[in-house]
Short mmCIF file of C-alpha atoms in Angstrom, two decimals:
data_model
loop_
_atom_site.label_atom_id
_atom_site.label_comp_id
_atom_site.label_asym_id
_atom_site.label_seq_id
_atom_site.Cartn_x
_atom_site.Cartn_y
_atom_site.Cartn_z
CA MET A 4 -66.49 -37.73 20.94
CA ASP A 5 -66.23 -39.07 24.79
CA ASP A 6 -67.33 -42.23 26.51
CA HIS A 7 -65.34 -44.36 29.06
CA VAL A 8 -64.15 -47.86 29.67
CA VAL A 9 -63.47 -49.29 33.21
CA GLU A 10 -60.32 -51.49 32.50
CA PRO A 11 -60.96 -55.09 33.16
CA PRO A 12 -58.91 -56.70 35.98
CA GLY A 13 -56.50 -58.60 33.77
CA VAL A 14 -55.36 -55.63 31.55
CA TRP A 15 -51.87 -55.27 33.08
CA ALA A 16 -51.56 -58.57 34.85
CA GLU A 17 -52.01 -60.46 31.61
CA ARG A 18 -49.36 -58.37 29.69
CA LEU A 19 -46.58 -57.28 32.07
CA PRO A 20 -43.48 -59.42 32.68
CA SER A 21 -43.89 -61.79 35.65
CA SER A 22 -41.22 -59.67 37.40
CA HIS A 23 -43.48 -56.71 37.66
CA GLN A 24 -46.69 -58.73 38.75
CA GLY A 25 -46.25 -57.36 42.24
CA THR A 26 -45.95 -53.72 41.50
CA GLY A 27 -47.83 -53.44 38.24
CA PRO A 28 -51.70 -52.43 38.33
CA ARG A 29 -53.88 -55.39 39.77
CA ILE A 30 -56.99 -55.56 41.26
CA VAL A 31 -57.38 -56.40 45.24
CA ARG A 32 -60.57 -56.74 47.09
CA ALA A 33 -60.62 -54.96 50.53
CA PRO A 34 -62.67 -52.64 52.64
CA VAL A 35 -62.80 -48.91 52.56
CA ARG A 36 -61.30 -47.08 55.76
CA ASP A 37 -61.90 -43.60 54.25
CA ILE A 38 -63.10 -42.01 51.12
CA SER A 39 -63.83 -38.38 50.20
CA PHE A 40 -64.44 -35.72 47.32
CA VAL A 41 -64.13 -32.14 48.54
CA GLY A 42 -62.73 -29.16 46.97
CA GLY A 43 -61.91 -31.23 43.56
CA LYS A 44 -59.85 -33.58 45.50
CA PHE A 45 -60.38 -37.20 45.59
CA THR A 46 -59.00 -39.30 48.68
CA ALA A 47 -59.30 -43.08 49.24
CA VAL A 48 -57.54 -45.29 51.85
CA PRO A 49 -58.19 -49.15 52.02
CA GLY A 50 -58.95 -50.89 54.92
CA GLU A 51 -57.36 -54.11 56.17
CA PRO A 52 -58.70 -57.74 56.15
CA GLY A 53 -61.15 -57.95 58.78
CA ASP A 54 -62.17 -54.48 58.92
CA PRO A 55 -65.77 -53.47 58.91
CA GLY A 56 -67.53 -52.71 55.91
CA GLU A 57 -68.19 -54.40 52.44
CA PRO A 58 -65.08 -55.35 50.44
CA VAL A 59 -64.74 -53.26 47.31
CA ASP A 60 -62.48 -53.77 44.21
CA TRP A 61 -59.01 -51.65 44.34
CA TRP A 62 -56.44 -50.99 41.85
CA PHE A 63 -53.08 -51.48 43.67
CA TYR A 64 -50.16 -50.18 41.66
CA GLU A 65 -46.57 -49.26 43.34
CA GLU A 66 -47.84 -47.50 46.31
CA LEU A 67 -51.10 -46.26 44.72
CA ARG A 68 -54.52 -47.31 46.25
CA ARG A 69 -57.57 -46.48 44.14
CA PRO A 70 -60.87 -47.99 44.35
CA LEU A 71 -63.47 -48.68 41.92
CA ILE A 72 -66.22 -46.03 42.52
CA ARG A 73 -69.76 -45.69 41.68
CA LEU A 74 -69.21 -42.47 39.76
CA ASP A 75 -67.16 -44.59 37.42
CA ALA A 76 -69.95 -46.53 36.07
CA SER A 77 -73.13 -45.41 37.37
CA VAL A 78 -75.70 -45.84 34.12
CA GLY A 79 -78.52 -48.08 35.07
CA HIS A 80 -78.58 -46.92 38.71
CA ASP A 81 -81.00 -44.64 40.51
CA ARG A 82 -79.49 -41.16 40.97
CA GLU A 83 -79.84 -41.48 44.85
CA ASP A 84 -77.55 -44.54 44.52
CA VAL A 85 -74.59 -42.73 42.57
CA THR A 86 -72.50 -41.63 45.40
CA VAL A 87 -68.69 -41.18 46.09
CA THR A 88 -68.62 -44.92 47.29
CA GLY A 89 -66.39 -47.75 46.55
CA THR A 90 -67.80 -50.52 44.67
CA THR A 91 -66.99 -53.92 42.81
CA TYR A 92 -67.30 -54.88 39.01
CA ASP A 93 -70.26 -56.77 39.91
CA TRP A 94 -72.14 -53.22 40.91
CA MET A 95 -71.46 -52.18 37.63
CA ARG A 96 -73.35 -52.50 34.52
CA PRO A 97 -71.43 -55.25 32.36
CA GLY A 98 -71.08 -52.59 29.35
CA ALA A 99 -68.87 -50.39 31.54
CA TRP A 100 -66.01 -52.90 31.22
CA GLN A 101 -66.91 -55.76 28.51
CA VAL A 102 -67.26 -55.56 24.80
CA LYS A 103 -70.36 -57.47 24.19
CA PRO A 104 -72.69 -55.86 26.77
CA ARG A 105 -71.17 -52.44 25.75
CA LEU A 106 -72.29 -53.07 22.15
CA GLU A 107 -75.59 -54.04 23.35
CA ASP A 108 -75.96 -50.95 25.31
CA MET A 109 -74.81 -48.81 22.53
CA ASP A 110 -77.84 -50.56 20.57
CA LEU A 111 -80.20 -49.54 23.03
CA ASN A 112 -78.95 -45.87 22.85
CA TRP A 113 -78.86 -45.74 18.95
CA ILE A 114 -75.02 -45.14 19.36
CA GLU A 115 -73.11 -46.36 16.01
CA ALA A 116 -69.49 -45.80 17.37
CA SER A 117 -67.87 -44.78 20.68
CA LEU A 118 -64.26 -43.36 21.67
CA CYS A 119 -63.50 -44.29 25.22
CA PHE A 120 -61.15 -42.52 27.63
CA PRO A 121 -59.58 -44.64 30.29
CA THR A 122 -60.22 -44.74 33.88
CA PHE A 123 -57.48 -46.19 36.30
CA PRO A 124 -54.88 -44.39 34.11
CA ARG A 125 -57.02 -41.27 34.47
CA PHE A 126 -57.95 -39.24 31.40
CA CYS A 127 -54.64 -38.87 29.89
CA GLY A 128 -52.38 -41.41 31.61
CA GLN A 129 -51.57 -39.24 34.58
CA THR A 130 -51.33 -42.31 36.87
CA PHE A 131 -48.08 -43.67 34.99
CA LEU A 132 -46.91 -40.04 34.80
CA GLU A 133 -46.79 -40.00 38.64
CA ALA A 134 -45.33 -43.32 39.03
CA THR A 135 -41.88 -44.00 40.38
CA ASP A 136 -40.75 -46.28 37.95
CA HIS A 137 -40.97 -44.73 34.61
CA GLN A 138 -39.57 -48.01 32.87
CA LEU A 139 -42.70 -50.04 34.37
CA ALA A 140 -44.76 -47.26 33.60
CA LEU A 141 -43.76 -47.22 29.95
CA LEU A 142 -44.68 -50.93 29.89
CA CYS A 143 -47.84 -50.18 31.42
CA VAL A 144 -48.93 -47.60 28.77
CA ARG A 145 -48.04 -49.78 26.00
CA ALA A 146 -49.83 -52.83 27.54
CA TYR A 147 -52.92 -50.42 27.69
CA ASN A 148 -52.61 -49.60 24.12
CA ASP A 149 -52.45 -53.20 23.19
CA TRP A 150 -55.34 -53.90 24.96
CA MET A 151 -57.13 -50.80 23.59
CA ILE A 152 -56.43 -51.60 20.15
CA ASP A 153 -56.42 -55.46 20.08
CA GLU A 154 -59.11 -56.46 22.54
CA TRP A 155 -61.52 -53.58 23.59
CA CYS A 156 -61.73 -52.19 19.95
CA GLY A 157 -60.62 -55.27 17.85
CA ASP A 158 -63.45 -57.53 19.06
CA SER A 159 -66.22 -54.51 18.43
CA GLY A 160 -66.29 -54.96 14.56
CA GLY A 161 -65.05 -51.21 14.23
CA ARG A 162 -67.61 -49.56 16.49
CA LEU A 163 -65.19 -49.10 19.35
CA ILE A 164 -62.65 -46.42 18.25
CA PRO A 165 -59.11 -46.74 19.72
CA LEU A 166 -57.95 -43.95 22.07
CA CYS A 167 -54.50 -44.38 23.32
CA LEU A 168 -51.99 -43.23 25.72
CA VAL A 169 -48.66 -41.82 25.37
CA PRO A 170 -45.66 -41.49 28.18
CA LEU A 171 -46.13 -37.83 28.96
CA TRP A 172 -42.68 -37.69 30.81
CA ASP A 173 -40.83 -37.94 27.59
CA ALA A 174 -41.94 -36.31 24.33
CA GLY A 175 -39.83 -38.42 22.10
CA LEU A 176 -41.20 -41.56 23.59
CA ALA A 177 -44.57 -40.09 23.45
CA ALA A 178 -43.91 -39.42 19.49
CA ALA A 179 -42.68 -43.13 19.13
CA GLU A 180 -45.72 -44.30 20.90
CA VAL A 181 -48.00 -42.53 18.58
CA TYR A 182 -46.44 -43.86 15.41
CA ARG A 183 -46.40 -47.51 16.77
CA ASN A 184 -50.38 -47.18 17.44
CA ALA A 185 -50.89 -45.28 13.97
CA ALA A 186 -49.16 -48.15 12.25
CA ARG A 187 -52.05 -50.21 13.68
CA GLY A 188 -54.60 -48.02 12.74
CA CYS A 189 -55.29 -45.74 15.80
CA ARG A 190 -55.85 -41.92 15.03
CA ALA A 191 -56.65 -40.59 18.47
CA VAL A 192 -54.36 -40.05 21.56
CA CYS A 193 -55.02 -38.62 25.18
CA PHE A 194 -53.33 -35.42 26.13
CA SER A 195 -53.44 -32.99 29.13
CA GLU A 196 -55.79 -29.93 28.83
CA ILE A 197 -53.25 -27.94 30.99
CA PRO A 198 -49.78 -29.76 31.14
CA PRO A 199 -48.05 -27.43 33.55
CA PHE A 200 -50.70 -28.55 36.29
CA LEU A 201 -49.07 -32.02 36.04
CA GLY A 202 -45.76 -30.41 36.38
CA LEU A 203 -44.94 -30.53 32.44
CA PRO A 204 -44.12 -27.91 30.21
CA SER A 205 -46.84 -25.92 28.71
CA VAL A 206 -47.70 -25.75 25.12
CA HIS A 207 -46.12 -22.19 24.93
CA ASP A 208 -42.58 -23.79 26.03
CA ARG A 209 -39.87 -21.71 24.50
CA ASP A 210 -37.81 -25.02 23.76
CA ARG A 211 -40.64 -26.42 22.16
CA TYR A 212 -40.85 -29.54 24.45
CA TRP A 213 -43.96 -31.00 22.77
CA ASP A 214 -42.73 -30.59 19.29
CA PRO A 215 -41.74 -34.30 18.70
CA PHE A 216 -45.23 -35.21 20.02
CA PHE A 217 -47.00 -32.72 17.95
CA ALA A 218 -45.08 -33.61 14.82
CA ALA A 219 -45.93 -37.40 15.04
CA CYS A 220 -49.69 -36.53 15.44
CA ASP A 221 -49.61 -34.01 12.45
CA ASP A 222 -47.58 -36.61 10.48
CA THR A 223 -49.90 -39.56 11.23
CA GLY A 224 -53.39 -37.63 11.43
CA THR A 225 -53.69 -38.50 15.11
CA VAL A 226 -56.01 -36.22 16.82
CA ILE A 227 -55.05 -34.97 20.21
CA ASN A 228 -58.10 -35.58 22.54
CA MET A 229 -58.17 -33.57 26.09
CA HIS A 230 -60.90 -34.54 28.61
CA ILE A 231 -62.21 -32.29 31.38
CA GLY A 232 -60.08 -33.28 34.25
CA SER A 233 -57.25 -34.28 32.21
CA SER A 234 -54.90 -31.91 34.12
CA SER A 235 -55.75 -33.59 37.39
CA LYS A 236 -57.05 -30.22 38.78
CA MET A 237 -60.95 -30.03 38.48
CA PRO A 238 -62.03 -26.11 38.73
CA SER A 239 -63.21 -25.12 42.06
CA THR A 240 -63.24 -22.23 43.91
CA SER A 241 -61.83 -23.30 47.45
CA ALA A 242 -60.74 -26.39 49.56
CA ASP A 243 -64.21 -26.71 51.01
CA ALA A 244 -66.39 -25.99 48.14
CA PRO A 245 -68.90 -28.75 47.71
CA PRO A 246 -68.55 -31.16 44.55
CA ALA A 247 -71.56 -29.18 42.74
CA VAL A 248 -69.26 -26.15 42.57
CA GLY A 249 -66.71 -27.93 40.36
CA SER A 250 -69.23 -30.01 38.63
CA THR A 251 -70.90 -26.71 37.30
CA LEU A 252 -67.52 -25.55 36.38
CA THR A 253 -65.93 -28.45 34.57
CA PHE A 254 -65.98 -26.64 31.15
CA ALA A 255 -63.49 -23.99 32.52
CA ASN A 256 -60.13 -25.80 32.17
CA ALA A 257 -61.02 -26.60 28.36
CA CYS A 258 -61.83 -22.97 27.78
CA TYR A 259 -58.18 -21.96 29.27
CA SER A 260 -56.66 -24.85 27.24
CA MET A 261 -58.17 -23.77 23.91
CA VAL A 262 -56.71 -20.27 24.23
CA ASP A 263 -53.45 -21.87 25.02
CA TRP A 264 -53.60 -23.80 21.88
CA LEU A 265 -54.84 -20.87 19.91
CA MET A 266 -52.10 -18.35 20.91
CA CYS A 267 -49.05 -20.88 21.15
CA GLY A 268 -48.33 -21.20 17.40
CA ALA A 269 -48.54 -25.02 17.45
CA PHE A 270 -51.22 -24.66 14.64
CA VAL A 271 -49.05 -22.63 12.62
CA ARG A 272 -45.85 -25.14 12.73
CA PHE A 273 -48.09 -28.26 12.36
CA PRO A 274 -50.71 -27.35 9.61
CA GLN A 275 -52.60 -30.70 9.80
CA LEU A 276 -52.72 -31.03 13.58
CA LYS A 277 -56.17 -31.36 15.15
CA VAL A 278 -57.47 -31.13 18.90
CA ALA A 279 -60.78 -32.12 20.60
CA TYR A 280 -62.18 -31.16 23.84
CA SER A 281 -64.00 -34.19 25.09
CA GLU A 282 -67.09 -33.30 27.47
CA GLY A 283 -66.18 -29.54 27.68
CA GLN A 284 -69.31 -28.70 26.00
CA ILE A 285 -69.55 -25.69 23.63
CA GLY A 286 -71.70 -22.98 24.68
CA TRP A 287 -68.71 -20.99 26.02
CA ILE A 288 -66.65 -20.96 22.66
CA PRO A 289 -68.41 -17.98 20.57
CA TYR A 290 -66.99 -15.60 23.31
CA VAL A 291 -63.83 -16.94 23.76
CA LEU A 292 -63.28 -16.85 20.10
CA GLU A 293 -64.63 -13.19 19.84
CA ARG A 294 -62.34 -12.23 22.67
CA ALA A 295 -59.26 -13.95 21.45
CA ASP A 296 -59.57 -12.19 18.08
CA VAL A 297 -59.98 -8.80 19.69
CA VAL A 298 -56.85 -9.60 21.95
CA TRP A 299 -54.92 -10.63 18.91
CA ARG A 300 -55.73 -7.63 16.61
CA GLU A 301 -55.75 -4.72 19.44
CA ASN A 302 -53.08 -6.05 21.69
CA ARG A 303 -50.50 -7.27 19.11
CA ALA A 304 -47.78 -4.69 20.38
CA TRP A 305 -47.47 -6.21 23.92
CA GLY A 306 -49.54 -9.45 23.60
CA GLY A 307 -46.55 -11.66 22.75
CA VAL A 308 -48.21 -13.74 19.93
CA ALA A 309 -47.78 -11.43 16.96
CA ASP A 310 -44.82 -13.24 15.64
CA GLN A 311 -46.43 -16.74 16.08
CA VAL A 312 -49.85 -16.33 15.34
CA PRO A 313 -50.28 -14.55 11.90
CA VAL A 314 -54.05 -15.09 11.62
CA PRO A 315 -57.08 -14.49 13.97
CA PRO A 316 -57.25 -17.13 16.51
CA SER A 317 -60.87 -17.78 15.43
CA GLU A 318 -59.49 -18.85 11.95
CA LEU A 319 -57.32 -21.42 13.46
CA PHE A 320 -60.02 -22.67 15.25
CA ARG A 321 -62.22 -23.37 12.17
CA GLY A 322 -59.24 -25.42 10.86
CA HIS A 323 -57.82 -27.26 13.81
CA VAL A 324 -60.26 -27.47 16.96
CA TYR A 325 -63.34 -29.74 17.81
CA GLY A 326 -65.66 -28.93 20.67
CA CYS A 327 -67.57 -31.97 22.00
CA PHE A 328 -70.95 -32.04 24.18
CA PHE A 329 -73.61 -34.17 25.24
CA ASP A 330 -76.28 -31.95 26.85
CA ASP A 331 -75.83 -28.37 25.69
CA ALA A 332 -78.92 -26.60 24.67
CA HIS A 333 -77.33 -23.14 24.77
CA GLY A 334 -74.31 -24.48 22.54
CA VAL A 335 -76.46 -25.92 19.95
CA ARG A 336 -78.33 -22.74 19.57
CA SER A 337 -75.06 -20.88 19.25
CA LEU A 338 -73.93 -23.61 16.72
CA GLU A 339 -73.79 -21.11 13.61
CA GLU A 340 -71.28 -18.99 15.46
CA ILE A 341 -69.26 -22.07 16.60
CA GLY A 342 -69.03 -23.54 13.40
CA VAL A 343 -71.03 -26.58 12.32
CA ASP A 344 -67.92 -28.29 11.19
CA ASN A 345 -66.35 -28.05 14.52
CA VAL A 346 -68.69 -29.90 16.78
CA THR A 347 -69.24 -33.68 17.69
CA TYR A 348 -71.64 -35.43 19.80
CA GLU A 349 -71.05 -37.71 22.70
CA SER A 350 -73.00 -39.65 25.64
CA ASP A 351 -70.50 -39.83 28.43
CA TYR A 352 -71.21 -43.64 29.04
CA PRO A 353 -71.17 -44.95 31.91
CA HIS A 354 -70.62 -41.95 33.88
CA SER A 355 -73.00 -40.26 36.26
CA ASP A 356 -73.62 -37.42 33.67
CA SER A 357 -74.26 -39.78 30.83
CA THR A 358 -77.47 -39.32 28.64
CA TRP A 359 -77.61 -43.02 28.24
CA PRO A 360 -80.09 -44.34 27.33
CA HIS A 361 -81.75 -41.26 26.16
CA THR A 362 -78.99 -39.72 24.03
CA ARG A 363 -81.14 -39.80 20.95
CA ASP A 364 -84.02 -38.24 22.71
CA VAL A 365 -81.99 -35.45 24.09
CA ALA A 366 -80.31 -34.89 20.72
CA GLU A 367 -83.67 -34.69 18.64
CA LYS A 368 -84.96 -32.20 21.53
CA GLN A 369 -81.90 -30.11 21.51
CA MET A 370 -81.24 -30.37 17.55
CA ALA A 371 -84.94 -29.79 16.52
CA GLY A 372 -84.05 -26.63 15.13
CA LEU A 373 -81.15 -27.57 13.05
CA SER A 374 -81.09 -28.44 9.25
CA ASP A 375 -80.72 -32.18 8.44
CA GLU A 376 -77.49 -31.56 7.05
CA ALA A 377 -76.19 -29.80 10.38
CA VAL A 378 -77.57 -32.68 12.41
CA ARG A 379 -75.64 -35.13 10.15
CA LYS A 380 -72.56 -33.22 10.76
CA VAL A 381 -72.74 -33.05 14.50
CA VAL A 382 -73.75 -36.36 15.50
CA ARG A 383 -71.94 -38.43 12.83
CA GLY A 384 -70.18 -36.73 9.74
CA ASN A 385 -67.93 -34.52 11.78
CA ALA A 386 -66.46 -37.38 13.84
CA ILE A 387 -65.94 -39.57 10.77
CA LYS A 388 -63.83 -36.65 9.11
CA MET A 389 -61.96 -35.95 12.39
CA LEU A 390 -60.70 -39.57 12.84
CA ALA A 391 -60.68 -40.53 9.11
CA LEU A 392 -63.13 -43.50 9.95
CA ASP A 393 -63.87 -45.83 7.32
CA PHE A 394 -67.64 -45.51 7.61
CA ASP A 395 -70.15 -45.23 4.91
#
């Protein structure tokens, strides 16, 4: 389950109190003075009026300046034009940020329903976590969720599935936001794959910092969705490594994160809790489960998890974890080892890696050796079960 939405210009401007209009997220058109993406780090600096270069659309929020870039929404464009370059809403395919064109593009791609991660807030709301004014940030989180549920998904006839944010800086507020959105039918929430990379407690925290949030998700049937990059740190090997290195290793943080979850005891304390790894692909999962079981069994005297993980990690995986993929032929060949009930399919629209508009073709080619029942589970049934969707 993984697609994306580029937030329209008015998401926050139309919802925040007038007193916050000058500091809340808003679109400003300006040229680009500098932009780079090296060693997994993205940097952008806006120019001043009259500076050379074509103006692009920027999000201004507090002191943050973040341009729309072509990588945000590159479907429909030649690969040679998909660069780390500032852009405007006009350059993007309208389905990147408008409901009706999105549904039309889903029809073209044989997509019945879609779960969309944010863009400006980043994959789990890091933008608001890093803000100076957390009172304003909380209003921004709630405004985003209101827009997500009421407009983006509310106008889609049930085909766009709500995925909400929480205020990561306060687990109690995060729990309250889960309950607020669950009461409106939302059963999916964004979270960081590795919270300590954001300066937050880990899922192993001895004081169980995250338990109020986990309890709310467990109680409401809300799935915790972790996208690659949701720790604000993409895997790379050095500061001067080209982007291709990190792009090849995008699955790695999902791998680390899944081991964290299997070894932290949360699935024991919260038996209905479910997590999903969006865009993490799945081919790596069998070995990690095999190794985790060996460590759990052979290293129990010193591994530090004997008291809180009473069953093999692979058993916890079967009942609590979903892997998600859009182009992983090796993973499909390993489906029996992974578990046919633990995998969902995605298209990554409108990002540069997206299989749109050929998602069905890719799926048919890679899943040609699967049974009809297995295909139905992977492309539809598992997602319906995971999110408790009201689909036939």
